[in-house]
Amino acid sequence: KKGGKKVAPAPLKKKEPKKPPQNPLFEKRPRNFGIGQDIQPKRDLSRFVRWPKYIRLQRQKAVLLQRLKVPPPVNQFRTAVDRQTATQLFKLMDKYRPETKQAKKQRLAARSEARVKGKADEPTDRKPVIRSGVNTVTKLVEQKKAQLVIIAHDVDPIEMVLFMPALCRKMGVPYCIVKGKARVGRVVRRKTCAAVCFDKVNPEDRSTLSKLVETCKTNYNERGEEIRKHWGGGILGAKSQARIAKFEKEKAKEIKL
């Protein structure tokens, strides 16, 4: 009897996957992104940019306005008129833009030339024009001469126009809130403007104005009680929402047990 050891069987060979045939014309050149090697690929680094202070402040302010609870008098400025109404409104406002400095200069020059020639001085009639500025608009609302008040939504500080919706409701003057003090300012040939109003319009534009007045009354003046109760803000960030959701999930598990 031979007591020899059994030889272990040869291990199974793993089948190597077949490599796809390579084209000899295109040589593989893998890149090395180590220090001093190949140029790094372009990445979006905006998150790591040290932004100017004014940009950081306006971004922080936008986040704060979402997080904090916003009282109704301030929150009402977040609901501006819809695009269609705003387009019609600005179309009408553009018809009643104040005259430019050059136009006024030409008008007065023509008038003075006529007087030099010995003609009688004929002062031109004042054309209906849109009235601008917080003080002017407030005065016209108090006198009940304003037909429609337009307030910008992004006035800073907001306290400048905070009283105006309440004043308009009290005096029964239709008002609306539109997006962009710069857009309103462009109508009155300024950089920005907080509030404007119509006090007179031509007979052909009365029907357009009356339609806009009806829309504004429905959306703003008649919703006074609803606006007074509606708070804004209080929106949590993604991390806080996830944390609360996790806590609620665990709580629900405990109740089941």
mmCIF file of C-alpha atoms in Angstrom:
data_model
loop_
_atom_site.group_PDB
_atom_site.id
_atom_site.type_symbol
_atom_site.label_atom_id
_atom_site.label_comp_id
_atom_site.label_asym_id
_atom_site.label_seq_id
_atom_site.Cartn_x
_atom_site.Cartn_y
_atom_site.Cartn_z
ATOM 1 C CA LYS A 1 0.000 0.000 0.000
ATOM 2 C CA LYS A 2 1.416 3.310 -1.027
ATOM 3 C CA GLY A 3 0.494 6.185 1.337
ATOM 4 C CA GLY A 4 1.201 9.017 -1.149
ATOM 5 C CA LYS A 5 -0.567 12.342 -0.971
ATOM 6 C CA LYS A 6 -3.195 13.238 -3.509
ATOM 7 C CA VAL A 7 -2.250 16.052 -5.784
ATOM 8 C CA ALA A 8 -4.648 18.961 -5.598
ATOM 9 C CA PRO A 9 -6.596 19.574 -8.781
ATOM 10 C CA ALA A 10 -5.596 22.555 -10.863
ATOM 11 C CA PRO A 11 -7.623 25.713 -10.002
ATOM 12 C CA LEU A 12 -10.303 26.776 -12.407
ATOM 13 C CA LYS A 13 -9.147 29.481 -14.704
ATOM 14 C CA LYS A 14 -11.279 32.580 -14.787
ATOM 15 C CA LYS A 15 -12.399 33.407 -18.251
ATOM 16 C CA GLU A 16 -10.971 36.748 -19.180
ATOM 17 C CA PRO A 17 -13.486 39.012 -20.909
ATOM 18 C CA LYS A 18 -12.759 39.523 -24.531
ATOM 19 C CA LYS A 19 -11.408 42.959 -25.230
ATOM 20 C CA PRO A 20 -13.126 44.786 -28.023
ATOM 21 C CA PRO A 21 -10.935 45.168 -31.064
ATOM 22 C CA GLN A 22 -9.037 48.455 -30.970
ATOM 23 C CA ASN A 23 -8.504 50.657 -33.941
ATOM 24 C CA PRO A 24 -4.743 51.098 -34.443
ATOM 25 C CA LEU A 25 -5.339 54.601 -35.840
ATOM 26 C CA PHE A 26 -6.617 55.883 -32.472
ATOM 27 C CA GLU A 27 -4.056 55.460 -29.749
ATOM 28 C CA LYS A 28 -5.257 55.456 -26.117
ATOM 29 C CA ARG A 29 -3.645 58.278 -24.165
ATOM 30 C CA PRO A 30 -5.006 58.365 -20.588
ATOM 31 C CA ARG A 31 -4.593 61.714 -18.831
ATOM 32 C CA ASN A 32 -2.833 62.238 -15.544
ATOM 33 C CA PHE A 33 -4.313 65.062 -13.443
ATOM 34 C CA GLY A 34 -1.524 65.062 -10.857
ATOM 35 C CA ILE A 35 0.334 68.216 -9.852
ATOM 36 C CA GLY A 36 2.236 69.651 -12.774
ATOM 37 C CA GLN A 37 0.676 67.143 -15.186
ATOM 38 C CA ASP A 38 -2.319 67.531 -17.524
ATOM 39 C CA ILE A 39 -4.582 70.625 -17.351
ATOM 40 C CA GLN A 40 -7.508 70.119 -14.969
ATOM 41 C CA PRO A 41 -11.025 69.857 -16.512
ATOM 42 C CA LYS A 42 -13.291 72.904 -16.187
ATOM 43 C CA ARG A 43 -15.547 72.717 -13.127
ATOM 44 C CA ASP A 44 -18.330 74.917 -11.764
ATOM 45 C CA LEU A 45 -16.537 76.793 -8.971
ATOM 46 C CA SER A 46 -19.235 79.412 -8.336
ATOM 47 C CA ARG A 47 -19.855 77.898 -4.886
ATOM 48 C CA PHE A 48 -16.258 78.650 -3.885
ATOM 49 C CA VAL A 49 -16.177 82.212 -5.255
ATOM 50 C CA ARG A 50 -15.685 84.998 -2.728
ATOM 51 C CA TRP A 51 -18.544 87.189 -3.903
ATOM 52 C CA PRO A 52 -18.578 90.964 -3.266
ATOM 53 C CA LYS A 53 -20.191 92.006 0.007
ATOM 54 C CA TYR A 54 -23.266 93.622 -1.603
ATOM 55 C CA ILE A 55 -24.068 90.363 -3.440
ATOM 56 C CA ARG A 56 -23.655 88.319 -0.243
ATOM 57 C CA LEU A 57 -25.917 90.735 1.631
ATOM 58 C CA GLN A 58 -28.707 90.644 -0.961
ATOM 59 C CA ARG A 59 -28.558 86.828 -1.079
ATOM 60 C CA GLN A 60 -28.653 86.579 2.720
ATOM 61 C CA LYS A 61 -31.581 89.002 2.769
ATOM 62 C CA ALA A 62 -33.496 86.885 0.232
ATOM 63 C CA VAL A 63 -32.931 83.755 2.375
ATOM 64 C CA LEU A 64 -33.929 85.605 5.565
ATOM 65 C CA LEU A 65 -37.174 86.795 3.957
ATOM 66 C CA GLN A 66 -37.995 83.141 3.219
ATOM 67 C CA ARG A 67 -37.085 81.872 6.706
ATOM 68 C CA LEU A 68 -38.606 84.589 8.927
ATOM 69 C CA LYS A 69 -42.348 85.044 9.334
ATOM 70 C CA VAL A 70 -43.371 88.093 7.306
ATOM 71 C CA PRO A 71 -46.287 90.165 8.682
ATOM 72 C CA PRO A 72 -49.290 90.784 6.345
ATOM 73 C CA PRO A 73 -48.611 94.519 5.635
ATOM 74 C CA VAL A 74 -45.159 93.587 4.257
ATOM 75 C CA ASN A 75 -46.221 90.263 2.732
ATOM 76 C CA GLN A 76 -48.876 91.917 0.505
ATOM 77 C CA PHE A 77 -46.060 93.357 -1.657
ATOM 78 C CA ARG A 78 -45.189 89.820 -2.798
ATOM 79 C CA THR A 79 -48.418 89.473 -4.767
ATOM 80 C CA ALA A 80 -48.011 91.562 -7.907
ATOM 81 C CA VAL A 81 -50.477 91.763 -10.801
ATOM 82 C CA ASP A 82 -50.309 89.066 -13.475
ATOM 83 C CA ARG A 83 -48.277 89.572 -16.634
ATOM 84 C CA GLN A 84 -51.246 90.216 -18.949
ATOM 85 C CA THR A 85 -52.680 92.982 -16.727
ATOM 86 C CA ALA A 86 -49.204 94.464 -16.197
ATOM 87 C CA THR A 87 -48.632 94.608 -19.979
ATOM 88 C CA GLN A 88 -51.931 96.461 -20.539
ATOM 89 C CA LEU A 89 -51.182 98.787 -17.618
ATOM 90 C CA PHE A 90 -47.708 99.744 -18.830
ATOM 91 C CA LYS A 91 -49.034 100.172 -22.382
ATOM 92 C CA LEU A 92 -51.492 102.753 -21.048
ATOM 93 C CA MET A 93 -48.850 104.355 -18.811
ATOM 94 C CA ASP A 94 -46.507 104.810 -21.780
ATOM 95 C CA LYS A 95 -49.131 107.028 -23.464
ATOM 96 C CA TYR A 96 -48.989 109.448 -20.514
ATOM 97 C CA ARG A 97 -45.241 109.739 -20.044
ATOM 98 C CA PRO A 98 -44.008 113.214 -19.002
ATOM 99 C CA GLU A 99 -42.307 115.190 -21.778
ATOM 100 C CA THR A 100 -38.528 115.083 -22.100
ATOM 101 C CA LYS A 101 -36.266 118.036 -21.274
ATOM 102 C CA GLN A 102 -35.485 118.530 -24.973
ATOM 103 C CA ALA A 103 -39.196 118.599 -25.919
ATOM 104 C CA LYS A 104 -39.910 121.150 -23.181
ATOM 105 C CA LYS A 105 -36.969 123.291 -24.353
ATOM 106 C CA GLN A 106 -38.226 123.232 -27.960
ATOM 107 C CA ARG A 107 -41.789 124.077 -26.876
ATOM 108 C CA LEU A 108 -40.671 127.067 -24.801
ATOM 109 C CA ALA A 109 -38.275 128.232 -27.554
ATOM 110 C CA ALA A 110 -41.109 128.169 -30.146
ATOM 111 C CA ARG A 111 -43.335 130.088 -27.732
ATOM 112 C CA SER A 112 -40.676 132.752 -27.097
ATOM 113 C CA GLU A 113 -40.004 133.106 -30.858
ATOM 114 C CA ALA A 114 -43.710 133.744 -31.441
ATOM 115 C CA ARG A 115 -43.664 136.449 -28.755
ATOM 116 C CA VAL A 116 -40.588 138.109 -30.345
ATOM 117 C CA LYS A 117 -42.445 138.275 -33.663
ATOM 118 C CA GLY A 118 -45.208 140.203 -31.923
ATOM 119 C CA LYS A 119 -47.814 137.454 -31.724
ATOM 120 C CA ALA A 120 -50.016 137.108 -28.658
ATOM 121 C CA ASP A 121 -48.736 134.667 -26.016
ATOM 122 C CA GLU A 122 -50.791 131.473 -26.243
ATOM 123 C CA PRO A 123 -49.931 129.104 -23.406
ATOM 124 C CA THR A 124 -50.520 125.503 -24.422
ATOM 125 C CA ASP A 125 -53.014 123.354 -22.489
ATOM 126 C CA ARG A 126 -51.520 121.020 -19.940
ATOM 127 C CA LYS A 127 -51.811 117.492 -21.333
ATOM 128 C CA PRO A 128 -52.914 114.691 -18.987
ATOM 129 C CA VAL A 129 -49.740 113.061 -17.676
ATOM 130 C CA ILE A 130 -49.001 110.320 -15.162
ATOM 131 C CA ARG A 131 -48.187 111.687 -11.679
ATOM 132 C CA SER A 132 -45.182 110.247 -9.856
ATOM 133 C CA GLY A 133 -43.600 110.282 -6.414
ATOM 134 C CA VAL A 134 -44.851 109.096 -3.006
ATOM 135 C CA ASN A 135 -45.762 112.594 -1.730
ATOM 136 C CA THR A 136 -47.637 113.573 -4.914
ATOM 137 C CA VAL A 137 -49.526 110.281 -5.074
ATOM 138 C CA THR A 138 -50.434 110.441 -1.343
ATOM 139 C CA LYS A 139 -51.756 113.991 -1.776
ATOM 140 C CA LEU A 140 -53.909 112.977 -4.772
ATOM 141 C CA VAL A 141 -55.274 109.913 -2.916
ATOM 142 C CA GLU A 142 -56.199 112.069 0.105
ATOM 143 C CA GLN A 143 -57.992 114.522 -2.209
ATOM 144 C CA LYS A 144 -59.648 111.537 -4.000
ATOM 145 C CA LYS A 145 -58.341 112.792 -7.347
ATOM 146 C CA ALA A 146 -56.306 109.660 -8.134
ATOM 147 C CA GLN A 147 -58.122 107.243 -10.460
ATOM 148 C CA LEU A 148 -55.641 104.363 -10.180
ATOM 149 C CA VAL A 149 -52.521 104.039 -7.997
ATOM 150 C CA ILE A 150 -49.593 101.851 -9.085
ATOM 151 C CA ILE A 151 -47.058 100.833 -6.396
ATOM 152 C CA ALA A 152 -43.713 99.064 -7.016
ATOM 153 C CA HIS A 153 -43.183 95.795 -5.105
ATOM 154 C CA ASP A 154 -39.454 96.183 -4.370
ATOM 155 C CA VAL A 155 -39.207 99.626 -2.749
ATOM 156 C CA ASP A 156 -36.350 99.792 -0.255
ATOM 157 C CA PRO A 157 -36.924 100.730 2.570
ATOM 158 C CA ILE A 158 -40.444 99.259 2.257
ATOM 159 C CA GLU A 159 -41.740 101.693 4.953
ATOM 160 C CA MET A 160 -41.897 104.386 2.244
ATOM 161 C CA VAL A 161 -44.970 102.774 0.662
ATOM 162 C CA LEU A 162 -46.139 100.492 3.484
ATOM 163 C CA PHE A 163 -49.050 102.786 4.404
ATOM 164 C CA MET A 164 -50.253 103.316 0.843
ATOM 165 C CA PRO A 165 -52.460 100.199 0.287
ATOM 166 C CA ALA A 166 -54.300 100.872 3.573
ATOM 167 C CA LEU A 167 -54.750 104.553 2.645
ATOM 168 C CA CYS A 168 -56.101 103.616 -0.816
ATOM 169 C CA ARG A 169 -58.580 101.158 0.718
ATOM 170 C CA LYS A 170 -59.736 103.748 3.259
ATOM 171 C CA MET A 171 -60.230 106.466 0.612
ATOM 172 C CA GLY A 172 -61.815 104.024 -1.868
ATOM 173 C CA VAL A 173 -59.099 104.562 -4.493
ATOM 174 C CA PRO A 174 -58.213 101.503 -6.621
ATOM 175 C CA TYR A 175 -54.576 100.453 -6.358
ATOM 176 C CA CYS A 176 -52.317 97.670 -7.594
ATOM 177 C CA ILE A 177 -48.792 96.383 -6.972
ATOM 178 C CA VAL A 178 -46.507 95.832 -9.964
ATOM 179 C CA LYS A 179 -43.092 94.249 -10.255
ATOM 180 C CA GLY A 180 -40.074 96.510 -10.497
ATOM 181 C CA LYS A 181 -39.452 100.053 -9.313
ATOM 182 C CA ALA A 182 -37.019 100.369 -12.242
ATOM 183 C CA ARG A 183 -39.782 99.505 -14.733
ATOM 184 C CA VAL A 184 -42.087 102.099 -13.149
ATOM 185 C CA GLY A 185 -39.206 104.607 -13.122
ATOM 186 C CA ARG A 186 -38.643 104.126 -16.850
ATOM 187 C CA VAL A 187 -42.194 105.355 -17.503
ATOM 188 C CA VAL A 188 -41.515 108.683 -15.718
ATOM 189 C CA ARG A 189 -37.976 108.984 -17.176
ATOM 190 C CA ARG A 190 -36.122 108.231 -13.942
ATOM 191 C CA LYS A 191 -33.947 105.397 -12.694
ATOM 192 C CA THR A 192 -36.542 104.192 -10.189
ATOM 193 C CA CYS A 193 -39.940 105.268 -8.915
ATOM 194 C CA ALA A 194 -41.861 103.969 -5.868
ATOM 195 C CA ALA A 195 -45.406 104.949 -6.865
ATOM 196 C CA VAL A 196 -47.332 106.592 -9.727
ATOM 197 C CA CYS A 197 -50.988 107.335 -10.376
ATOM 198 C CA PHE A 198 -53.463 108.411 -13.062
ATOM 199 C CA ASP A 199 -55.455 111.555 -12.293
ATOM 200 C CA LYS A 200 -56.677 112.386 -15.826
ATOM 201 C CA VAL A 201 -56.895 110.422 -19.064
ATOM 202 C CA ASN A 202 -58.022 111.198 -22.584
ATOM 203 C CA PRO A 203 -61.632 110.218 -23.528
ATOM 204 C CA GLU A 204 -60.429 107.439 -25.880
ATOM 205 C CA ASP A 205 -58.566 105.680 -23.013
ATOM 206 C CA ARG A 206 -61.361 105.788 -20.432
ATOM 207 C CA SER A 207 -62.715 102.321 -21.273
ATOM 208 C CA THR A 208 -59.206 100.751 -20.987
ATOM 209 C CA LEU A 209 -58.656 102.460 -17.644
ATOM 210 C CA SER A 210 -62.072 101.401 -16.317
ATOM 211 C CA LYS A 211 -61.289 97.734 -17.164
ATOM 212 C CA LEU A 212 -57.961 97.978 -15.345
ATOM 213 C CA VAL A 213 -59.655 99.677 -12.371
ATOM 214 C CA GLU A 214 -62.170 96.809 -12.135
ATOM 215 C CA THR A 215 -59.376 94.201 -12.200
ATOM 216 C CA CYS A 216 -57.379 96.060 -9.523
ATOM 217 C CA LYS A 217 -60.432 96.506 -7.296
ATOM 218 C CA THR A 218 -61.214 92.779 -7.477
ATOM 219 C CA ASN A 219 -57.618 91.684 -6.787
ATOM 220 C CA TYR A 220 -56.628 94.244 -4.156
ATOM 221 C CA ASN A 221 -59.286 96.631 -2.733
ATOM 222 C CA GLU A 222 -61.980 93.996 -2.187
ATOM 223 C CA ARG A 223 -59.534 91.473 -0.706
ATOM 224 C CA GLY A 224 -58.546 93.736 2.207
ATOM 225 C CA GLU A 225 -59.670 91.322 4.957
ATOM 226 C CA GLU A 226 -57.965 88.339 3.309
ATOM 227 C CA ILE A 227 -54.712 90.300 2.805
ATOM 228 C CA ARG A 228 -54.829 91.457 6.447
ATOM 229 C CA LYS A 229 -54.767 87.853 7.716
ATOM 230 C CA HIS A 230 -52.261 86.328 5.276
ATOM 231 C CA TRP A 231 -48.742 85.965 6.757
ATOM 232 C CA GLY A 232 -45.728 85.072 4.640
ATOM 233 C CA GLY A 233 -42.318 83.433 5.024
ATOM 234 C CA GLY A 234 -41.646 80.616 7.485
ATOM 235 C CA ILE A 235 -40.220 78.372 4.741
ATOM 236 C CA LEU A 236 -37.520 76.095 6.166
ATOM 237 C CA GLY A 237 -34.286 75.168 4.404
ATOM 238 C CA ALA A 238 -33.648 71.716 2.863
ATOM 239 C CA LYS A 239 -31.577 70.502 5.862
ATOM 240 C CA SER A 240 -34.178 71.569 8.429
ATOM 241 C CA GLN A 241 -36.978 69.969 6.409
ATOM 242 C CA ALA A 242 -35.007 66.714 6.151
ATOM 243 C CA ARG A 243 -34.298 66.733 9.910
ATOM 244 C CA ILE A 244 -37.979 67.296 10.761
ATOM 245 C CA ALA A 245 -39.061 64.570 8.284
ATOM 246 C CA LYS A 246 -36.599 62.133 9.901
ATOM 247 C CA PHE A 247 -37.877 62.983 13.380
ATOM 248 C CA GLU A 248 -41.500 62.516 12.261
ATOM 249 C CA LYS A 249 -40.630 59.149 10.694
ATOM 250 C CA GLU A 250 -39.051 57.904 13.947
ATOM 251 C CA LYS A 251 -42.049 59.186 15.915
ATOM 252 C CA ALA A 252 -44.437 57.309 13.603
ATOM 253 C CA LYS A 253 -42.385 54.091 14.118
ATOM 254 C CA GLU A 254 -42.589 54.418 17.906
ATOM 255 C CA ILE A 255 -46.369 54.879 17.770
ATOM 256 C CA LYS A 256 -46.734 51.685 15.685
ATOM 257 C CA LEU A 257 -44.695 49.683 18.231
#
